[in-house]
Tab-separated table of C-alpha atoms in Angstrom:
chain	number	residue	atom	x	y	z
A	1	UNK	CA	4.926	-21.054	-9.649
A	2	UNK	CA	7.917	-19.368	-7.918
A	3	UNK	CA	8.554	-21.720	-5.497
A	4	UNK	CA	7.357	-19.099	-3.034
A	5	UNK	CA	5.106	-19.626	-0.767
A	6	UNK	CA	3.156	-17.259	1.737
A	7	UNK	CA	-0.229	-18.001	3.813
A	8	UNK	CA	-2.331	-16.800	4.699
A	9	UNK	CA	-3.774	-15.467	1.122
A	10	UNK	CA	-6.362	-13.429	2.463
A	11	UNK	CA	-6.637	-11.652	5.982
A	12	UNK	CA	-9.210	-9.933	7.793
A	13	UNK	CA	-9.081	-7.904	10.728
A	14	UNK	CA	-10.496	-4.987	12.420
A	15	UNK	CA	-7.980	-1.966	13.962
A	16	UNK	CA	-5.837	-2.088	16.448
A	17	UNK	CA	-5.302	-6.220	16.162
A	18	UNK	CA	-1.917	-7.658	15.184
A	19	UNK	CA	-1.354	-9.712	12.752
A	20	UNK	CA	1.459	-12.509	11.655
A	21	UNK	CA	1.961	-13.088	7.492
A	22	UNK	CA	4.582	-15.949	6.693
A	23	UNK	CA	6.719	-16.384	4.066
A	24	UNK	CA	8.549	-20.297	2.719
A	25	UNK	CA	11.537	-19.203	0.237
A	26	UNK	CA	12.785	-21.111	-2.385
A	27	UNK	CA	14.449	-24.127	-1.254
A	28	UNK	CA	18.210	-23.118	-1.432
A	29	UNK	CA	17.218	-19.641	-0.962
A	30	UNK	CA	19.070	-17.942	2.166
A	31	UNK	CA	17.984	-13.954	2.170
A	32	UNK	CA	13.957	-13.262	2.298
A	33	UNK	CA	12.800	-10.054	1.330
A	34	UNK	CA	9.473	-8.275	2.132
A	35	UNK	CA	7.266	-5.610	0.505
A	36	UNK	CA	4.111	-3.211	0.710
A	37	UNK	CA	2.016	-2.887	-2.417
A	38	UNK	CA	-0.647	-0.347	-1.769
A	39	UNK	CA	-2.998	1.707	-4.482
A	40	UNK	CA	-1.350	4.585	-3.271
A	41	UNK	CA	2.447	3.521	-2.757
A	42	UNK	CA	2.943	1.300	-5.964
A	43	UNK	CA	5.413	-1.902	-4.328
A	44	UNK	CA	7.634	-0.801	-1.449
A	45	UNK	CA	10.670	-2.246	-0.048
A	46	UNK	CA	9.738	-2.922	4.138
A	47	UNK	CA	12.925	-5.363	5.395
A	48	UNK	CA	15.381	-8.481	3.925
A	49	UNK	CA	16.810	-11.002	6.321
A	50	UNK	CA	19.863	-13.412	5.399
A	51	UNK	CA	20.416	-16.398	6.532
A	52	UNK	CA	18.470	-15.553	10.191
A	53	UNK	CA	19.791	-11.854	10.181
A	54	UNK	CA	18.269	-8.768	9.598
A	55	UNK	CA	20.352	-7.198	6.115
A	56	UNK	CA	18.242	-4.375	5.046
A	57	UNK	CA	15.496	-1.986	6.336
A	58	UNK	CA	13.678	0.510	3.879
A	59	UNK	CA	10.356	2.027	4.782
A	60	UNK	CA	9.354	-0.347	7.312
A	61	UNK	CA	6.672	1.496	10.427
A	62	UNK	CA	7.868	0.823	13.864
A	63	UNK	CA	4.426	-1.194	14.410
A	64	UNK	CA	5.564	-3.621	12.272
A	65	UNK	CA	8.809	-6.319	12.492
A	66	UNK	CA	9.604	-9.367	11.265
A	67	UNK	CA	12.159	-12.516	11.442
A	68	UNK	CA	13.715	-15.182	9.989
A	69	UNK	CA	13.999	-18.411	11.644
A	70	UNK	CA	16.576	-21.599	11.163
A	71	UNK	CA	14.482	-23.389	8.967
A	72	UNK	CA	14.871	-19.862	7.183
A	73	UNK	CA	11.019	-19.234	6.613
A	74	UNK	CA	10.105	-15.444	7.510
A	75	UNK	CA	7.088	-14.132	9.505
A	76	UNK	CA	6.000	-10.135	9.401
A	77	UNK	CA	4.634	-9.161	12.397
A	78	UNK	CA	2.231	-5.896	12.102
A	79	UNK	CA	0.339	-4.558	15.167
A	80	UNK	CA	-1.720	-1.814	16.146
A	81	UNK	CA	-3.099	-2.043	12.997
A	82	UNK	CA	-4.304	1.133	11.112
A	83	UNK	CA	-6.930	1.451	8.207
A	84	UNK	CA	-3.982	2.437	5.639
A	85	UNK	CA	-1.999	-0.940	6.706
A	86	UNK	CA	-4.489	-2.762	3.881
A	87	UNK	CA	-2.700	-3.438	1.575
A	88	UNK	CA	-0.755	-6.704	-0.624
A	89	UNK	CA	2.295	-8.083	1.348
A	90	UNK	CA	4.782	-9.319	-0.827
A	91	UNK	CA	7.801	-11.792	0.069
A	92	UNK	CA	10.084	-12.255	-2.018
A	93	UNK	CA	13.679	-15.054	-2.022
A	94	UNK	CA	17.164	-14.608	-3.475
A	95	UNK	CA	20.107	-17.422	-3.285
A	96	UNK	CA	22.517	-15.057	-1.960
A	97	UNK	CA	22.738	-11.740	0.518
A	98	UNK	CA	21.811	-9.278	-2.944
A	99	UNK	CA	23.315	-5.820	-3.434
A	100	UNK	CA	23.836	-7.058	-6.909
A	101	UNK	CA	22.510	-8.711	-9.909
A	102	UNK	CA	20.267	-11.672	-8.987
A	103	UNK	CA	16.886	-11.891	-9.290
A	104	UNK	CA	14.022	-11.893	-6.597
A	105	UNK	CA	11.338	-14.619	-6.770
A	106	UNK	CA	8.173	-13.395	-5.368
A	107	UNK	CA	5.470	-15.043	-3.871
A	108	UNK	CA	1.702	-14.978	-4.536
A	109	UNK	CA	1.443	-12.249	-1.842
A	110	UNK	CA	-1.612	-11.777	1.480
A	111	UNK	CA	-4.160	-9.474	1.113
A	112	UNK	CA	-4.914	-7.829	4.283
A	113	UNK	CA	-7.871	-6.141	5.041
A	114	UNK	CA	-8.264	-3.847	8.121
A	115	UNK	CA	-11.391	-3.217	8.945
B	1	UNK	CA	13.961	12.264	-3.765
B	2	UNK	CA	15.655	9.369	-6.308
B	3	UNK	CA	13.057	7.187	-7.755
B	4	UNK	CA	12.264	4.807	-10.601
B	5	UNK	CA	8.719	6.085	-12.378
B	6	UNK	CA	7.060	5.296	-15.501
B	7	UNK	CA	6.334	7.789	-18.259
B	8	UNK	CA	2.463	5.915	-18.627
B	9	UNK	CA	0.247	4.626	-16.764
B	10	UNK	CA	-2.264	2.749	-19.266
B	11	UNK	CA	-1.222	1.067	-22.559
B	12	UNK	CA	-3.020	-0.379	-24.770
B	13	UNK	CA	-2.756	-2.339	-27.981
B	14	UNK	CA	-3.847	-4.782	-30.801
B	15	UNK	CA	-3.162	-8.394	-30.586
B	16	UNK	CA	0.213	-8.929	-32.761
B	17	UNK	CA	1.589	-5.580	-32.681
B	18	UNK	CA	4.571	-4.370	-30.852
B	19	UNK	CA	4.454	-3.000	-27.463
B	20	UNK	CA	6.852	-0.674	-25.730
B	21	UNK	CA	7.127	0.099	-22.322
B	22	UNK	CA	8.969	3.127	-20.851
B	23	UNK	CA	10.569	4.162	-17.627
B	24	UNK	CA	12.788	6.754	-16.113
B	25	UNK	CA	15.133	6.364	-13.521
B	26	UNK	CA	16.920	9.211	-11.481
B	27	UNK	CA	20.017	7.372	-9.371
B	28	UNK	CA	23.273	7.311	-12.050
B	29	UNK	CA	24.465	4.646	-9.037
B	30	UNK	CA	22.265	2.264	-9.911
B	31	UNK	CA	23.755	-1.171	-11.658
B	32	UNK	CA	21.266	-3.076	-12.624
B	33	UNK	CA	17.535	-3.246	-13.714
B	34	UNK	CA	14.978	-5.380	-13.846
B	35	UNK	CA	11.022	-5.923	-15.450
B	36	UNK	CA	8.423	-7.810	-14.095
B	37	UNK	CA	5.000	-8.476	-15.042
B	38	UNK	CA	2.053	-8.685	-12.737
B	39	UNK	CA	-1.326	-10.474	-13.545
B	40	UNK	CA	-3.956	-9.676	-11.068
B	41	UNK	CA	-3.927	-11.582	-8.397
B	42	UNK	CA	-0.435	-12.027	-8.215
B	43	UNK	CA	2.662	-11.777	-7.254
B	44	UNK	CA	5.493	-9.688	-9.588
B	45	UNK	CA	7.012	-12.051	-12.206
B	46	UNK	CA	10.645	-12.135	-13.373
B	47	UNK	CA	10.772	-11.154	-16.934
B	48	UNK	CA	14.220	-9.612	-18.241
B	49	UNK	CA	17.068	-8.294	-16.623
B	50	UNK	CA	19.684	-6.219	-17.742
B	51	UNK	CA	23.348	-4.390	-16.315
B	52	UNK	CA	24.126	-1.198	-16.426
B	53	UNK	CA	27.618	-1.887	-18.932
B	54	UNK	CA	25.078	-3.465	-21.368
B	55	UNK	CA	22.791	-1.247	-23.531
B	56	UNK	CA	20.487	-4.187	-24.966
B	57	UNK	CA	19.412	-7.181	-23.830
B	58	UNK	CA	17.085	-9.810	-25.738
B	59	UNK	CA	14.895	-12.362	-24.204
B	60	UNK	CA	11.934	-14.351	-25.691
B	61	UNK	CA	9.672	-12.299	-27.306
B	62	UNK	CA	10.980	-9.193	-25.168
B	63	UNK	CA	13.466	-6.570	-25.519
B	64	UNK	CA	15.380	-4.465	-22.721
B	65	UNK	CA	17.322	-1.009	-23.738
B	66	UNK	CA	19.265	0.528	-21.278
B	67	UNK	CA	20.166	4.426	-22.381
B	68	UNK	CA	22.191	5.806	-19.044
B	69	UNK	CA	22.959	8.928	-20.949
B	70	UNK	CA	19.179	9.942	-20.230
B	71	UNK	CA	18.899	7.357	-17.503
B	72	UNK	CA	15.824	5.488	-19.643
B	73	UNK	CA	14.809	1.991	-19.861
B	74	UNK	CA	12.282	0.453	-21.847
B	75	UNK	CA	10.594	-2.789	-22.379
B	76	UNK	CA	9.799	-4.047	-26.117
B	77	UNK	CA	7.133	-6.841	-26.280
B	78	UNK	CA	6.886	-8.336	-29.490
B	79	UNK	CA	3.822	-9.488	-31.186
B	80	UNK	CA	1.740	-9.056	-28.099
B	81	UNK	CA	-0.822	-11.985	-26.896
B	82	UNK	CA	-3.838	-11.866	-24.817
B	83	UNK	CA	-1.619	-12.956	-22.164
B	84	UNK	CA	0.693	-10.085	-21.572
B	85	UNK	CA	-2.239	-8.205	-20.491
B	86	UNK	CA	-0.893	-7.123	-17.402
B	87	UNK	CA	1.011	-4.513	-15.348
B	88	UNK	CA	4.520	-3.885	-15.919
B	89	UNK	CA	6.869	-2.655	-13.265
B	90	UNK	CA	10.400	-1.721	-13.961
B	91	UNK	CA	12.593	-1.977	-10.447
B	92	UNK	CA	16.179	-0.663	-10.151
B	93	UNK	CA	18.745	-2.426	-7.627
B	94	UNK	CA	21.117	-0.053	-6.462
B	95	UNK	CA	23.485	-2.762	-5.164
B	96	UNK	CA	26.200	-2.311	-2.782
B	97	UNK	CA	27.211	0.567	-4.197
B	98	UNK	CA	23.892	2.378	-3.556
B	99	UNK	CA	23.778	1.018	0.086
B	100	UNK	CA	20.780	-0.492	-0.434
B	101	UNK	CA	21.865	-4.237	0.260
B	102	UNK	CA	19.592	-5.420	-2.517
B	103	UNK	CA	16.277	-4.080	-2.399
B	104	UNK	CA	14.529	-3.045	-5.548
B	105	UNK	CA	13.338	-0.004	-5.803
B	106	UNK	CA	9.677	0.019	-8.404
B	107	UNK	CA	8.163	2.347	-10.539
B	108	UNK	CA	4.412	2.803	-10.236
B	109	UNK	CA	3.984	0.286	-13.100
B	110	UNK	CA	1.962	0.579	-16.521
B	111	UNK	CA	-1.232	-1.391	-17.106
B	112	UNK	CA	-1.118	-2.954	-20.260
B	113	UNK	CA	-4.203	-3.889	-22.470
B	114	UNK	CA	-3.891	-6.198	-25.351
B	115	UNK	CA	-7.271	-6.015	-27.993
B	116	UNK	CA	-8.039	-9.385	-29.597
């Protein structure tokens, strides 16, 4: 167990509904990180907040944002959801901001489903 | 465009043999590496780590070379259980001197089989 936690595990929805995944970090753990993992696309990097504040953006749609909140827990936000949005959403905690050695707990991921 | 990849997709092997793992990465910038293991069902799991000034690193059962002359890293599992059935992912964090504020960059990963 990484100390990670994310709910829901599995999601369901139909196309053009918005969805909201959350993410609980490590306790201690200030910078939340999430990712994609598709058949197609392997795992890929979407957005990392620290400490309430957005760090780091990779390949992140404009449909989709996300947030960190005081108690530091993280929500992704996806809307207008599309067929090729199914897919594994990963989050994944670090102690500090990153940009260096430290490694990234992950969670046990959501599956979501568009139908 | 840069990327981390693996040479092979599937591996398999006998219970109690050696396994290796490859991958290539492209970005010279990059300072540090890291494996993880996924079981189905979830989510990546820490396994070794390793800088770029370092060209070995030895964990439990596992081995990590670093060769940044061909930009190569590969994971050594030794006497291989039923349990590290799994795929392997190798991820590269560019750091702040990539610009990439700490995201790791994966390679497609490599499913690996272990035959009782």
């Amino acid at each position: 167990d990484s100390g990670v936690t994310q709910t829901p595990k599995h999601l369901i929805t139909a196309t053009g509904q918005r969805v909201t995944l959350r993410c609980s970090p490590r306790s201690g753990d200030l910078s939340v990180y999430w990712y994609q993992q598709s058949l197609d696309q392997g795992l890929q990097f979407l957005i990392q907040y620290y400490n309430g504040e957005e760090r780091a953006k990779g390949n992140i749609l404009e449909r989709f944002s996300a947030q960190q909140f005081p108690d530091l827990h993280s929500e992704l936000n996806l809307s207008s959801l599309e067929l090729g949005d199914s897919a594994l959403y990963f989050c994944a905690s670090t102690r500090g901001r990153g940009g260096g050695p430290g490694t990234q707990y992950f969670g046990p991921g959501t599956r979501l489903t568009v139908l | 465009g840069e990327s981390v990849g693996l040479h092979l997709p599937t591996l398999s092997v006998q219970e109690g043999d050696n396994s290796i793992i490859n991958c290539a990465y492209s970005n010279s910038a990059s300072d540090y590496f890291i494996w993880y293991k996924q079981e189905s069902g979830k989510g990546p799991q820490f396994i070794i780590d390793i800088r770029s000034n370092m060209d070995k690193r030895q964990g439990q059962r596992v081995t990590v070379l670093l060769n940044k002359t061909v930009k190569h890293l590969s994971l050594q599992i030794a006497a291989t259980q039923p349990g590290d059935s799994a795929v392997y992912f190798c991820a590269e964090n560019r750091g702040p001197y990539g610009g990439s504020q700490g995201n790791l960059i994966f390679g497609k990963g490599t499913k690996l089989s272990v035959k009782p």
